[in-house]
Tab-separated table of C-alpha atoms in Angstrom:
chain	number	residue	atom	x	y	z
C	292	MET	CA	31.396	-57.861	123.260
C	293	PRO	CA	31.213	-59.159	119.568
C	294	LYS	CA	33.654	-57.900	117.806
C	295	SER	CA	33.797	-55.627	114.764
C	296	ARG	CA	34.677	-57.049	111.382
C	297	THR	CA	36.463	-56.087	107.912
C	298	ILE	CA	35.239	-57.556	105.093
C	299	HIS	CA	36.521	-55.983	101.304
C	300	VAL	CA	33.580	-54.768	98.568
C	301	CYS	CA	33.762	-55.006	94.539
C	302	ASN	CA	32.470	-51.114	93.662
C	303	GLU	CA	31.509	-52.535	90.557
C	304	CYS	CA	29.745	-54.952	91.641
C	305	GLY	CA	28.863	-54.909	95.167
C	306	THR	CA	30.078	-58.006	95.378
C	307	GLU	CA	31.204	-59.060	99.060
C	308	SER	CA	34.233	-60.712	100.207
C	309	PRO	CA	36.077	-61.839	103.594
C	310	GLN	CA	39.461	-61.346	102.212
C	311	TRP	CA	40.884	-59.293	99.469
C	312	PHE	CA	41.623	-60.432	96.071
C	313	GLY	CA	42.773	-58.386	92.709
C	314	LYS	CA	40.200	-59.785	90.443
C	315	CYS	CA	36.837	-59.921	92.181
C	316	PRO	CA	35.313	-63.025	91.666
C	317	GLY	CA	32.024	-61.540	90.589
C	318	CYS	CA	32.183	-59.346	87.822
C	319	GLY	CA	36.039	-59.821	87.107
C	320	THR	CA	36.915	-56.631	87.255
C	321	TYR	CA	40.058	-55.824	88.672
C	322	GLY	CA	41.350	-53.919	91.534
C	323	SER	CA	37.896	-52.981	92.340
C	324	LEU	CA	37.362	-54.491	96.184
C	325	GLU	CA	37.649	-52.058	99.099
C	326	GLU	CA	38.285	-52.763	102.350
C	327	GLN	CA	35.347	-51.832	104.991
C	328	THR	CA	34.638	-52.053	108.992
C	329	ILE	CA	31.229	-53.740	110.343
C	330	ALA	CA	30.822	-53.026	113.868
C	331	ALA	CA	28.827	-56.015	115.234
C	332	SER	CA	26.349	-55.657	117.712
C	333	GLU	CA	24.877	-58.194	119.930
C	334	SER	CA	20.838	-57.143	119.163
C	335	SER	CA	21.523	-57.912	115.176
C	336	SER	CA	21.722	-60.915	115.711
C	337	LEU	CA	18.968	-63.550	114.996
C	338	GLY	CA	19.286	-65.878	118.415
C	339	GLY	CA	21.161	-63.135	120.737
C	340	ARG	CA	19.921	-61.145	123.657
C	341	GLY	CA	17.428	-58.742	122.546
C	342	GLY	CA	16.631	-59.598	119.591
C	343	TRP	CA	14.454	-61.898	117.690
C	344	GLN	CA	13.119	-65.071	119.871
C	345	SER	CA	12.186	-68.270	117.751
C	346	THR	CA	8.504	-69.284	119.244
C	347	THR	CA	8.023	-72.624	118.002
C	348	ARG	CA	8.392	-74.438	120.952
C	349	SER	CA	6.104	-72.355	122.683
C	350	SER	CA	3.444	-72.603	119.557
C	351	ARG	CA	4.011	-76.410	118.932
C	352	LYS	CA	2.109	-76.544	122.505
C	353	SER	CA	-0.769	-74.538	122.161
C	354	LYS	CA	-3.829	-76.291	120.720
C	355	GLY	CA	-5.489	-72.892	118.972
C	356	ALA	CA	-5.375	-72.674	115.046
C	357	PRO	CA	-2.813	-70.503	113.473
C	358	GLN	CA	-3.269	-67.080	113.673
C	359	PRO	CA	-1.788	-64.389	110.928
C	360	ARG	CA	0.260	-62.357	113.269
C	361	ALA	CA	0.540	-58.596	110.926
C	362	SER	CA	-0.552	-60.428	107.281
C	363	LEU	CA	-3.663	-59.551	105.255
C	364	LYS	CA	-5.855	-60.934	102.960
C	365	PHE	CA	-5.853	-59.504	99.487
C	366	SER	CA	-9.553	-58.418	100.521
C	367	GLN	CA	-8.845	-57.124	104.097
C	368	ILE	CA	-6.265	-54.514	102.192
C	369	ALA	CA	-8.788	-51.420	101.783
C	370	GLU	CA	-7.770	-50.233	97.420
C	371	ASP	CA	-6.306	-47.028	97.204
C	372	VAL	CA	-6.134	-45.947	93.511
C	373	GLN	CA	-2.508	-44.380	92.923
C	374	THR	CA	-3.624	-41.233	90.924
C	375	ARG	CA	-0.922	-40.431	88.143
C	376	PHE	CA	0.035	-36.869	87.894
C	377	PRO	CA	1.363	-35.581	84.270
C	378	SER	CA	4.748	-34.755	84.429
C	379	GLY	CA	4.464	-31.907	81.229
C	380	TYR	CA	5.718	-33.985	78.332
C	381	GLY	CA	4.119	-36.083	76.964
C	382	GLU	CA	7.333	-38.771	75.424
C	383	LEU	CA	8.229	-38.591	79.540
C	384	ASP	CA	4.868	-40.157	80.257
C	385	ARG	CA	4.623	-42.799	77.858
C	386	VAL	CA	7.722	-43.694	78.505
C	387	LEU	CA	6.726	-43.848	82.732
C	388	GLY	CA	3.430	-45.746	81.624
C	389	GLY	CA	0.892	-43.202	81.423
C	390	GLY	CA	2.326	-40.657	84.313
C	391	ILE	CA	4.050	-40.419	87.689
C	392	VAL	CA	2.882	-42.391	90.343
C	393	PRO	CA	3.415	-40.399	93.850
C	394	GLY	CA	5.928	-41.948	95.743
C	395	SER	CA	7.679	-43.629	93.069
C	396	LEU	CA	11.188	-43.806	92.575
C	397	VAL	CA	12.341	-42.994	89.194
C	398	LEU	CA	15.982	-43.649	87.692
C	399	ILE	CA	17.190	-41.878	85.321
C	400	GLY	CA	21.483	-42.656	83.498
C	401	GLY	CA	23.125	-41.931	80.588
C	402	ASP	CA	26.009	-41.209	79.074
C	403	PRO	CA	27.531	-37.504	80.155
C	404	GLY	CA	26.616	-34.783	78.723
C	405	ILE	CA	23.343	-36.815	77.372
C	406	GLY	CA	20.896	-34.491	78.445
C	407	LYS	CA	20.041	-35.517	81.919
C	408	SER	CA	19.754	-32.464	83.969
C	409	THR	CA	18.466	-30.681	81.245
C	410	LEU	CA	15.617	-33.219	80.858
C	411	LEU	CA	14.645	-33.235	85.039
C	412	LEU	CA	15.467	-29.478	84.942
C	413	GLN	CA	12.611	-28.614	82.377
C	414	THR	CA	10.432	-31.163	84.076
C	415	ALA	CA	11.043	-29.765	87.382
C	416	ASN	CA	10.068	-26.412	85.692
C	417	LYS	CA	7.012	-27.515	84.671
C	418	LEU	CA	5.660	-29.431	87.265
C	419	SER	CA	6.297	-26.086	89.692
C	420	LYS	CA	3.441	-24.865	87.781
C	421	ALA	CA	1.230	-27.432	89.916
C	422	HIS	CA	3.051	-28.692	92.754
C	423	ARG	CA	5.569	-28.411	95.336
C	424	VAL	CA	9.159	-29.120	93.195
C	425	LEU	CA	12.873	-29.828	95.008
C	426	TYR	CA	15.547	-29.745	93.241
C	427	VAL	CA	18.564	-31.251	94.616
C	428	SER	CA	21.709	-30.431	92.945
C	429	ALA	CA	25.056	-32.686	94.562
C	430	GLU	CA	27.230	-31.242	91.474
C	431	GLU	CA	26.516	-28.093	90.753
C	432	SER	CA	26.248	-24.198	92.766
C	433	GLY	CA	23.302	-22.506	93.116
C	434	GLN	CA	24.366	-20.072	90.548
C	435	GLN	CA	25.538	-22.731	88.131
C	436	VAL	CA	21.914	-24.166	88.622
C	437	LYS	CA	20.416	-20.730	87.986
C	438	LEU	CA	22.590	-19.829	85.277
C	439	ARG	CA	21.568	-23.536	83.533
C	440	ALA	CA	17.988	-22.329	84.417
C	441	SER	CA	18.373	-19.349	82.633
C	442	ARG	CA	19.818	-20.752	78.850
C	443	LEU	CA	16.978	-23.178	79.189
C	444	GLY	CA	14.246	-20.803	80.315
C	445	VAL	CA	13.020	-21.822	83.087
C	446	GLY	CA	12.002	-19.980	85.821
C	447	THR	CA	11.944	-17.102	83.719
C	448	ILE	CA	9.084	-14.332	83.206
C	449	ALA	CA	7.012	-13.291	79.545
C	450	VAL	CA	7.484	-9.333	79.671
C	451	SER	CA	6.266	-7.692	76.518
C	452	GLN	CA	8.799	-4.591	75.155
C	453	GLU	CA	7.005	-1.849	76.686
C	454	GLU	CA	6.976	-3.132	79.961
C	455	GLU	CA	10.895	-4.230	79.387
C	456	LYS	CA	11.759	-0.458	77.457
C	457	ASN	CA	10.124	1.339	80.526
C	458	GLY	CA	11.812	-1.214	83.251
C	459	LYS	CA	7.963	-1.903	84.810
C	460	SER	CA	6.156	-5.201	84.574
C	461	SER	CA	2.988	-6.148	86.126
C	462	LYS	CA	4.690	-10.046	86.537
C	463	PRO	CA	4.900	-11.181	90.176
C	464	PRO	CA	8.921	-10.608	92.134
C	465	ASP	CA	8.589	-14.559	92.999
C	466	ALA	CA	8.067	-16.498	89.059
C	467	ASP	CA	8.904	-19.837	90.436
C	468	PRO	CA	7.163	-19.962	93.734
C	469	ASN	CA	7.313	-24.050	93.477
C	470	LEU	CA	10.518	-24.862	92.584
C	471	PHE	CA	12.920	-24.889	95.046
C	472	VAL	CA	16.636	-25.294	94.598
C	473	LEU	CA	19.248	-26.904	97.125
C	474	PRO	CA	22.397	-27.535	96.167
C	475	GLU	CA	23.963	-29.927	99.355
C	476	THR	CA	26.330	-32.941	99.333
C	477	ASP	CA	25.437	-34.110	102.635
C	478	LEU	CA	22.416	-36.648	102.963
C	479	GLU	CA	21.342	-36.001	106.648
C	480	GLU	CA	20.560	-32.312	105.328
C	481	ILE	CA	18.892	-33.151	101.883
C	482	LEU	CA	16.484	-35.597	104.390
C	483	ARG	CA	15.714	-32.774	106.833
C	484	GLU	CA	14.398	-30.310	104.193
C	485	LEU	CA	12.228	-33.341	102.168
C	486	GLU	CA	10.985	-33.198	105.485
C	487	SER	CA	10.374	-29.830	106.187
C	488	LEU	CA	9.577	-28.366	102.644
C	489	LYS	CA	7.065	-32.084	102.057
C	490	PRO	CA	7.159	-31.439	98.180
C	491	GLN	CA	5.682	-33.696	95.776
C	492	MET	CA	8.736	-34.288	93.963
C	493	ALA	CA	12.064	-33.747	94.246
C	494	VAL	CA	14.777	-34.494	91.640
C	495	ILE	CA	18.592	-35.755	92.920
C	496	ASP	CA	21.694	-34.559	90.989
C	497	SER	CA	22.956	-37.431	91.053
C	498	ILE	CA	23.546	-40.225	93.664
C	499	GLN	CA	27.337	-40.886	93.463
C	500	THR	CA	28.333	-37.661	94.412
C	501	ILE	CA	25.531	-37.298	98.049
C	502	TYR	CA	26.970	-39.124	100.917
C	503	LEU	CA	26.332	-40.708	104.224
C	504	SER	CA	29.070	-39.106	107.029
C	505	SER	CA	28.541	-41.945	109.270
C	506	LEU	CA	29.907	-43.975	106.820
C	507	SER	CA	33.953	-43.350	106.567
C	508	SER	CA	33.384	-44.686	102.503
C	509	ALA	CA	33.931	-42.242	99.924
C	510	PRO	CA	30.731	-40.774	97.590
C	511	GLY	CA	30.394	-43.288	95.263
C	512	SER	CA	30.976	-45.996	96.813
C	513	VAL	CA	29.101	-49.088	97.056
C	514	ALA	CA	28.073	-48.763	100.829
C	515	GLN	CA	27.781	-44.802	100.196
C	516	VAL	CA	25.305	-45.637	97.040
C	517	ARG	CA	23.441	-47.943	98.960
C	518	GLU	CA	22.625	-46.898	102.100
C	519	CYS	CA	21.865	-43.262	100.351
C	520	THR	CA	19.057	-44.765	98.563
C	521	SER	CA	17.751	-46.992	101.199
C	522	ALA	CA	17.394	-43.794	102.956
C	523	LEU	CA	15.870	-41.717	100.338
C	524	MET	CA	13.497	-44.850	100.009
C	525	ARG	CA	12.120	-44.886	103.408
C	526	VAL	CA	11.914	-40.995	103.336
C	527	GLY	CA	10.144	-40.765	100.359
C	528	LYS	CA	7.474	-43.633	100.866
C	529	ARG	CA	6.706	-42.334	104.162
C	530	GLU	CA	6.330	-38.483	102.411
C	531	ASN	CA	4.140	-40.196	99.353
C	532	ILE	CA	7.270	-38.000	97.922
C	533	THR	CA	8.396	-38.742	94.388
C	534	LEU	CA	12.235	-39.067	93.821
C	535	LEU	CA	13.668	-38.595	90.054
C	536	ILE	CA	17.014	-40.098	90.489
C	537	VAL	CA	20.376	-39.170	88.086
C	538	GLY	CA	22.154	-42.199	88.219
C	539	HIS	CA	25.832	-41.865	86.373
C	540	VAL	CA	26.888	-44.709	84.151
C	541	THR	CA	29.968	-46.721	83.350
C	542	LYS	CA	32.183	-47.200	80.354
C	543	GLU	CA	30.185	-50.251	79.551
C	544	GLY	CA	26.788	-47.812	79.905
C	545	ALA	CA	25.639	-49.787	83.209
C	546	ILE	CA	24.274	-48.149	85.934
C	547	ALA	CA	27.768	-47.416	87.812
C	548	GLY	CA	27.001	-48.813	91.631
C	549	PRO	CA	25.990	-51.749	93.053
C	550	ARG	CA	23.086	-53.490	91.260
C	551	VAL	CA	21.106	-53.481	94.026
C	552	LEU	CA	19.845	-49.624	93.189
C	553	GLU	CA	18.458	-50.692	90.341
C	554	HIS	CA	16.644	-53.331	92.257
C	555	LEU	CA	15.463	-50.552	95.424
C	556	VAL	CA	14.144	-48.041	93.196
C	557	ASP	CA	10.463	-48.969	91.172
C	558	THR	CA	11.437	-47.583	87.583
C	559	VAL	CA	14.813	-47.222	85.695
C	560	LEU	CA	15.489	-45.297	82.600
C	561	TYR	CA	17.965	-44.400	80.877
C	562	PHE	CA	18.733	-41.558	78.214
C	563	GLU	CA	20.242	-42.631	75.396
C	564	GLY	CA	21.777	-41.222	72.365
C	565	ASP	CA	24.921	-40.212	69.942
C	566	ARG	CA	26.478	-37.118	71.119
C	567	TYR	CA	26.984	-36.075	67.246
C	568	ALA	CA	23.399	-35.862	66.275
C	569	SER	CA	20.033	-33.801	67.615
C	570	HIS	CA	16.998	-36.787	68.921
C	571	ARG	CA	18.045	-38.615	72.546
C	572	LEU	CA	15.748	-42.058	73.474
C	573	LEU	CA	14.653	-42.266	76.820
C	574	ARG	CA	13.909	-46.211	77.345
C	575	SER	CA	12.146	-48.111	79.593
C	576	VAL	CA	13.892	-51.338	81.188
C	577	LYS	CA	12.325	-51.519	84.980
C	578	ASN	CA	9.157	-50.498	85.274
C	579	ARG	CA	6.586	-51.826	88.270
C	580	PHE	CA	3.636	-49.611	87.154
C	581	GLY	CA	3.444	-50.124	84.052
C	582	SER	CA	5.226	-51.894	80.917
C	583	THR	CA	8.734	-52.458	79.815
C	584	HIS	CA	10.497	-51.519	76.426
C	585	GLU	CA	8.328	-47.837	76.239
C	586	ILE	CA	11.146	-45.400	74.387
C	587	GLY	CA	10.189	-41.251	74.242
C	588	ILE	CA	11.703	-39.229	71.366
C	589	PHE	CA	13.198	-35.444	72.076
C	590	GLU	CA	15.736	-33.619	70.544
C	591	MET	CA	18.003	-31.141	71.231
C	592	VAL	CA	17.605	-27.603	70.173
C	593	GLU	CA	18.789	-24.212	70.918
C	594	HIS	CA	16.693	-24.008	74.589
C	595	GLY	CA	16.807	-27.539	76.035
C	596	LEU	CA	15.513	-30.704	74.821
C	597	GLN	CA	11.911	-31.441	73.031
C	598	GLU	CA	9.620	-33.332	72.128
C	599	VAL	CA	9.493	-35.464	68.718
C	600	LEU	CA	5.850	-35.491	68.001
C	601	ASN	CA	6.193	-37.757	64.915
C	602	PRO	CA	9.176	-39.907	64.842
C	603	SER	CA	9.127	-41.723	62.687
C	604	GLU	CA	9.437	-38.606	59.460
C	605	LEU	CA	12.792	-38.086	62.395
C	606	PHE	CA	14.518	-42.132	60.849
C	607	LEU	CA	12.777	-41.813	57.514
C	608	GLY	CA	15.624	-40.817	54.275
C	609	ASN	CA	14.214	-38.477	51.575
C	610	ARG	CA	11.833	-40.962	49.535
C	611	ASP	CA	11.974	-38.536	46.712
C	612	GLU	CA	15.518	-39.379	46.165
C	613	PHE	CA	16.089	-42.794	44.810
C	614	ALA	CA	18.945	-44.437	45.363
C	615	PRO	CA	20.195	-48.509	45.586
C	616	GLY	CA	20.413	-50.132	48.483
C	617	THR	CA	17.432	-48.849	50.406
C	618	ALA	CA	14.569	-50.552	52.398
C	619	THR	CA	11.933	-49.352	54.920
C	620	VAL	CA	10.704	-51.493	57.564
C	621	VAL	CA	8.760	-51.001	60.859
C	622	ALA	CA	10.032	-51.515	63.927
C	623	CYS	CA	8.491	-51.880	67.575
C	624	GLU	CA	9.348	-50.273	70.363
C	625	GLY	CA	7.283	-51.334	72.926
C	626	THR	CA	3.635	-49.914	71.512
C	627	ARG	CA	5.144	-47.430	69.631
C	628	PRO	CA	5.251	-48.542	65.911
C	629	LEU	CA	8.384	-46.858	64.570
C	630	VAL	CA	8.701	-46.590	60.546
C	631	VAL	CA	12.795	-46.846	60.273
C	632	GLU	CA	14.987	-45.892	57.125
C	633	LEU	CA	17.912	-49.419	56.130
C	634	GLN	CA	20.321	-48.467	54.195
C	635	ALA	CA	22.910	-51.204	52.897
C	636	LEU	CA	26.102	-51.076	50.741
C	637	VAL	CA	28.171	-54.031	48.896
C	638	SER	CA	31.375	-53.588	47.659
C	639	PRO	CA	33.853	-55.395	46.252
C	640	THR	CA	37.012	-56.562	49.034
C	641	SER	CA	40.376	-55.147	49.193
C	642	TYR	CA	41.170	-57.502	52.247
C	643	SER	CA	41.295	-60.722	52.124
C	644	SER	CA	38.567	-61.473	54.246
C	645	PRO	CA	35.413	-59.333	53.811
C	646	ARG	CA	34.376	-56.428	56.319
C	647	ARG	CA	30.921	-55.811	57.942
C	648	SER	CA	30.123	-53.117	59.574
C	649	THR	CA	26.353	-52.059	60.850
C	650	THR	CA	24.926	-48.745	62.687
C	651	GLY	CA	22.482	-49.387	64.401
C	652	VAL	CA	21.625	-53.201	63.973
C	653	ASP	CA	22.734	-55.661	65.177
C	654	TYR	CA	26.155	-57.084	64.173
C	655	GLY	CA	25.183	-60.523	64.594
C	656	ARG	CA	21.375	-60.904	62.731
C	657	LEU	CA	23.551	-59.233	60.658
C	658	GLN	CA	25.526	-62.091	59.758
C	659	GLN	CA	23.564	-64.225	60.037
C	660	ILE	CA	21.410	-63.043	57.021
C	661	LEU	CA	24.294	-62.819	54.448
C	662	ALA	CA	24.910	-66.311	55.320
C	663	VAL	CA	20.648	-66.936	54.576
C	664	LEU	CA	21.130	-64.868	51.413
C	665	GLU	CA	24.414	-66.702	50.204
C	666	LYS	CA	23.524	-69.825	50.500
C	667	ARG	CA	19.640	-69.701	50.117
C	668	VAL	CA	19.292	-67.319	47.253
C	669	GLY	CA	21.869	-67.743	45.645
C	670	ILE	CA	23.917	-64.248	46.007
C	671	PRO	CA	27.543	-64.561	46.346
C	672	LEU	CA	29.036	-62.513	49.444
C	673	SER	CA	31.669	-64.331	50.785
C	674	LYS	CA	34.140	-62.317	48.886
C	675	LEU	CA	31.801	-58.567	49.294
C	676	ASP	CA	31.941	-55.963	52.568
C	677	ALA	CA	28.360	-55.085	53.775
C	678	TYR	CA	27.764	-52.188	55.515
C	679	VAL	CA	24.231	-51.943	56.723
C	680	ALA	CA	22.657	-48.578	58.873
C	681	SER	CA	19.386	-47.023	60.070
C	682	ALA	CA	18.606	-43.745	59.003
C	683	GLY	CA	19.568	-41.752	62.284
C	684	GLY	CA	20.651	-44.513	63.786
C	685	LEU	CA	18.410	-45.664	65.793
C	686	GLY	CA	19.042	-49.367	67.185
C	687	VAL	CA	16.676	-51.686	65.920
C	688	ALA	CA	17.277	-55.017	67.646
C	689	GLU	CA	14.033	-57.101	66.651
C	690	PRO	CA	14.005	-59.859	64.406
C	691	ALA	CA	11.014	-57.853	62.295
C	692	ALA	CA	14.011	-55.825	60.792
C	693	ASP	CA	15.511	-58.957	59.179
C	694	LEU	CA	13.444	-58.942	55.846
C	695	GLY	CA	14.026	-55.280	55.392
C	696	ILE	CA	17.761	-56.440	55.649
C	697	ALA	CA	17.780	-58.601	53.144
C	698	VAL	CA	16.211	-56.683	50.931
C	699	SER	CA	18.116	-53.728	50.732
C	700	VAL	CA	21.728	-56.166	50.550
C	701	VAL	CA	20.031	-57.899	47.884
C	702	ALA	CA	19.230	-53.948	46.037
C	703	SER	CA	22.915	-53.085	46.548
C	704	PHE	CA	24.216	-56.117	45.350
C	705	ARG	CA	22.192	-55.847	42.110
C	706	ASP	CA	21.944	-52.054	42.272
C	707	ARG	CA	18.603	-51.944	42.034
C	708	VAL	CA	15.886	-49.298	43.982
C	709	VAL	CA	13.756	-50.761	46.193
C	710	ASP	CA	9.889	-50.051	45.624
C	711	PRO	CA	9.486	-46.365	47.895
C	712	ARG	CA	6.437	-47.001	48.445
C	713	THR	CA	6.516	-50.459	50.340
C	714	VAL	CA	7.096	-51.426	53.870
C	715	LEU	CA	9.049	-55.229	54.546
C	716	ILE	CA	8.156	-56.632	57.473
C	717	GLY	CA	9.167	-60.524	58.773
C	718	GLU	CA	11.869	-62.713	59.993
C	719	VAL	CA	14.025	-64.495	58.127
C	720	GLY	CA	14.765	-67.709	59.686
C	721	LEU	CA	18.118	-70.436	58.687
C	722	GLY	CA	16.501	-72.075	56.192
C	723	GLY	CA	15.126	-68.529	53.908
C	724	GLN	CA	12.002	-68.842	55.244
C	725	VAL	CA	10.133	-65.502	56.402
C	726	ARG	CA	8.136	-65.834	59.940
C	727	LEU	CA	5.609	-63.922	61.430
C	728	VAL	CA	6.542	-61.217	64.236
C	729	SER	CA	4.172	-59.449	66.872
C	730	GLN	CA	1.841	-56.681	66.589
C	731	MET	CA	1.428	-56.280	63.048
C	732	GLU	CA	-1.769	-54.964	62.636
C	733	LEU	CA	-0.222	-52.122	64.719
C	734	ARG	CA	2.785	-51.810	61.922
C	735	LEU	CA	0.701	-51.989	59.194
C	736	LYS	CA	-1.850	-48.647	60.197
C	737	GLU	CA	1.267	-46.782	61.278
C	738	SER	CA	2.192	-47.277	57.723
C	739	ALA	CA	-0.765	-46.652	55.962
C	740	LYS	CA	-1.212	-42.973	57.941
C	741	LEU	CA	2.666	-42.326	56.232
C	742	GLY	CA	2.279	-42.634	53.130
C	743	PHE	CA	2.554	-46.319	52.291
C	744	LYS	CA	1.098	-48.610	49.541
C	745	ARG	CA	2.070	-51.841	50.167
C	746	ALA	CA	3.503	-53.863	52.645
C	747	ILE	CA	5.162	-57.213	52.711
C	748	VAL	CA	4.550	-59.573	55.018
C	749	PRO	CA	4.633	-63.471	56.141
C	750	LYS	CA	1.957	-65.236	55.198
C	751	GLY	CA	-0.171	-67.320	57.821
C	752	GLN	CA	-1.879	-64.072	58.975
C	753	ALA	CA	-5.159	-62.170	58.155
C	754	PHE	CA	-5.535	-58.327	58.093
C	755	PRO	CA	-9.011	-56.357	58.072
C	756	ASP	CA	-9.564	-55.390	54.890
C	757	ASP	CA	-9.491	-51.108	56.077
C	758	LEU	CA	-6.457	-50.987	57.041
C	759	GLY	CA	-5.901	-48.731	53.764
C	760	ILE	CA	-2.535	-50.144	52.637
C	761	GLU	CA	-2.425	-52.708	49.897
C	762	ILE	CA	-0.438	-56.782	51.868
C	763	LEU	CA	1.597	-58.475	49.849
C	764	PRO	CA	2.059	-62.344	51.704
C	765	VAL	CA	5.636	-64.291	51.248
C	766	GLY	CA	6.429	-67.385	52.597
C	767	LYS	CA	10.091	-67.292	51.253
C	768	VAL	CA	13.169	-64.284	51.402
C	769	LEU	CA	13.187	-65.122	47.904
C	770	ASP	CA	9.580	-63.896	46.820
C	771	ALA	CA	9.837	-60.943	49.070
C	772	ILE	CA	13.173	-59.814	47.729
C	773	ILE	CA	10.967	-60.502	43.945
C	774	ALA	CA	8.411	-58.230	45.731
C	775	ALA	CA	10.277	-55.583	46.154
C	776	ILE	CA	12.818	-55.183	43.659
C	777	PRO	CA	10.190	-54.583	40.136
C	778	PRO	CA	12.356	-54.784	37.411
C	779	GLN	CA	14.442	-51.751	36.420
C	780	PRO	CA	17.244	-50.775	35.092
C	781	ARG	CA	20.157	-51.099	36.457
C	782	PHE	CA	22.591	-47.568	37.966
C	783	GLY	CA	25.082	-48.324	35.320
C	784	SER	CA	25.742	-49.472	32.206
C	785	MET	CA	24.461	-52.907	31.682
C	786	PRO	CA	21.908	-53.150	28.413
C	787	PRO	CA	18.010	-54.093	29.205
C	788	MET	CA	18.223	-57.167	27.633
C	789	GLU	CA	20.909	-58.425	30.163
C	790	GLU	CA	18.784	-56.835	32.939
C	791	ASP	CA	15.522	-59.688	32.301
C	792	GLU	CA	18.041	-62.418	31.915
C	793	GLU	CA	19.612	-61.626	35.897
C	794	MET	CA	15.951	-60.930	37.393
C	795	ASP	CA	15.309	-64.463	35.809
C	796	GLU	CA	17.981	-66.627	37.505
C	797	LEU	CA	17.301	-64.813	40.387
C	798	GLN	CA	14.136	-66.020	40.421
C	799	ASN	CA	14.816	-69.690	38.900
C	800	ALA	CA	17.324	-69.913	42.378
C	801	GLU	CA	16.277	-73.425	43.513
C	802	TYR	CA	16.950	-73.201	47.121
């Protein structure tokens, strides 16, 4: 009989090694290899007795044409259109690609306390009005889930003040007939409940706390996470049950467990946001049934999460108060345009090397833009501290925000105010040129809808005349600076004559 063998598996990345190492050869993590015993069987080997046997030699002797055994052509596959059903939240439907696909697996990750369980419990409550929903809580007891649900208003009955005073209610005693809660960590019991209840949707909170008793490893290990997810996937696909799975994240922000976990599921969502801010971002990084990099925006209020209907107003400052060093850009997250205010502060440094700091803006992009401004425009920034932040802390990583960063830095350096009715869109090249970006028409329509009058954009693209906004095409960063910062008195004591001379020097700067 074949003997069992011992391997060492990394609990961070899932790398398998025949011997133990102090440092994982796959991800470089120290002390992450754990010993596992695999029982080998004769039938598992491809060439062994009872397993797969090659028919190559016998097929060579036959003179018939090759025939498919189980494969089908596209024309032979029946067209079964999957009808999505709404989740009750338009922002969640946007991220999922237009709604929930029956039988799909959705993995949701995020920092502790960011609101993953809150979002899924509220979603389960909305779906239970039209579908049968199972909420599996592997981290909380039934009483704890009910306490949290009562705070969120989940499963409560609206009773009038007169009925409450009399102690009578005309509502049925069962307020949530289609929402079932199962506090369980044993995977076999969860699978039995899924096959017995047959819900249209099930929430697993969370996959790292569920265990399979046939495995000797602890819950949350690589083997447990992989096998539990595979078993849930098989039942979900067979019974056409949509599974929303909560996943823990590591200190680096990635989904905890093996990388195969993200490959098994159909959709991977990240729930992000600053715990000290009220808004939360639901971002899609993988979606087999829709586009990726879509975002949904929620706001944490007293009774849970609610959708933000106009997210651009959330990331725009007060346009009635003029402040030097601010500029407005239009960023695109997937197919959603977001108007974001950027703020910059440039000040003399007190140290030998200047400090650069960013919030919501890529640090490398800021360093590159500062170098372009000093080399191509002639603004001395090498001995000045530079701080750039986005309003609301929204992460703006796309190159279309480069022009806004450059103009806000120059406005802070000159202590000038950028026209608050102007938006800036464009990528800044190393030669000082302004490059085209994608989805320009979508960005301009969003700007016009919010009341902006002018848009400084890269030249080289034609736009329709009915956008409702004045378009100023520019080819260089210097042209954009001159167009965005009109002549005005500085927020200081410089006479107007010196202001005009300083602006003339900037306009006459050579590349």
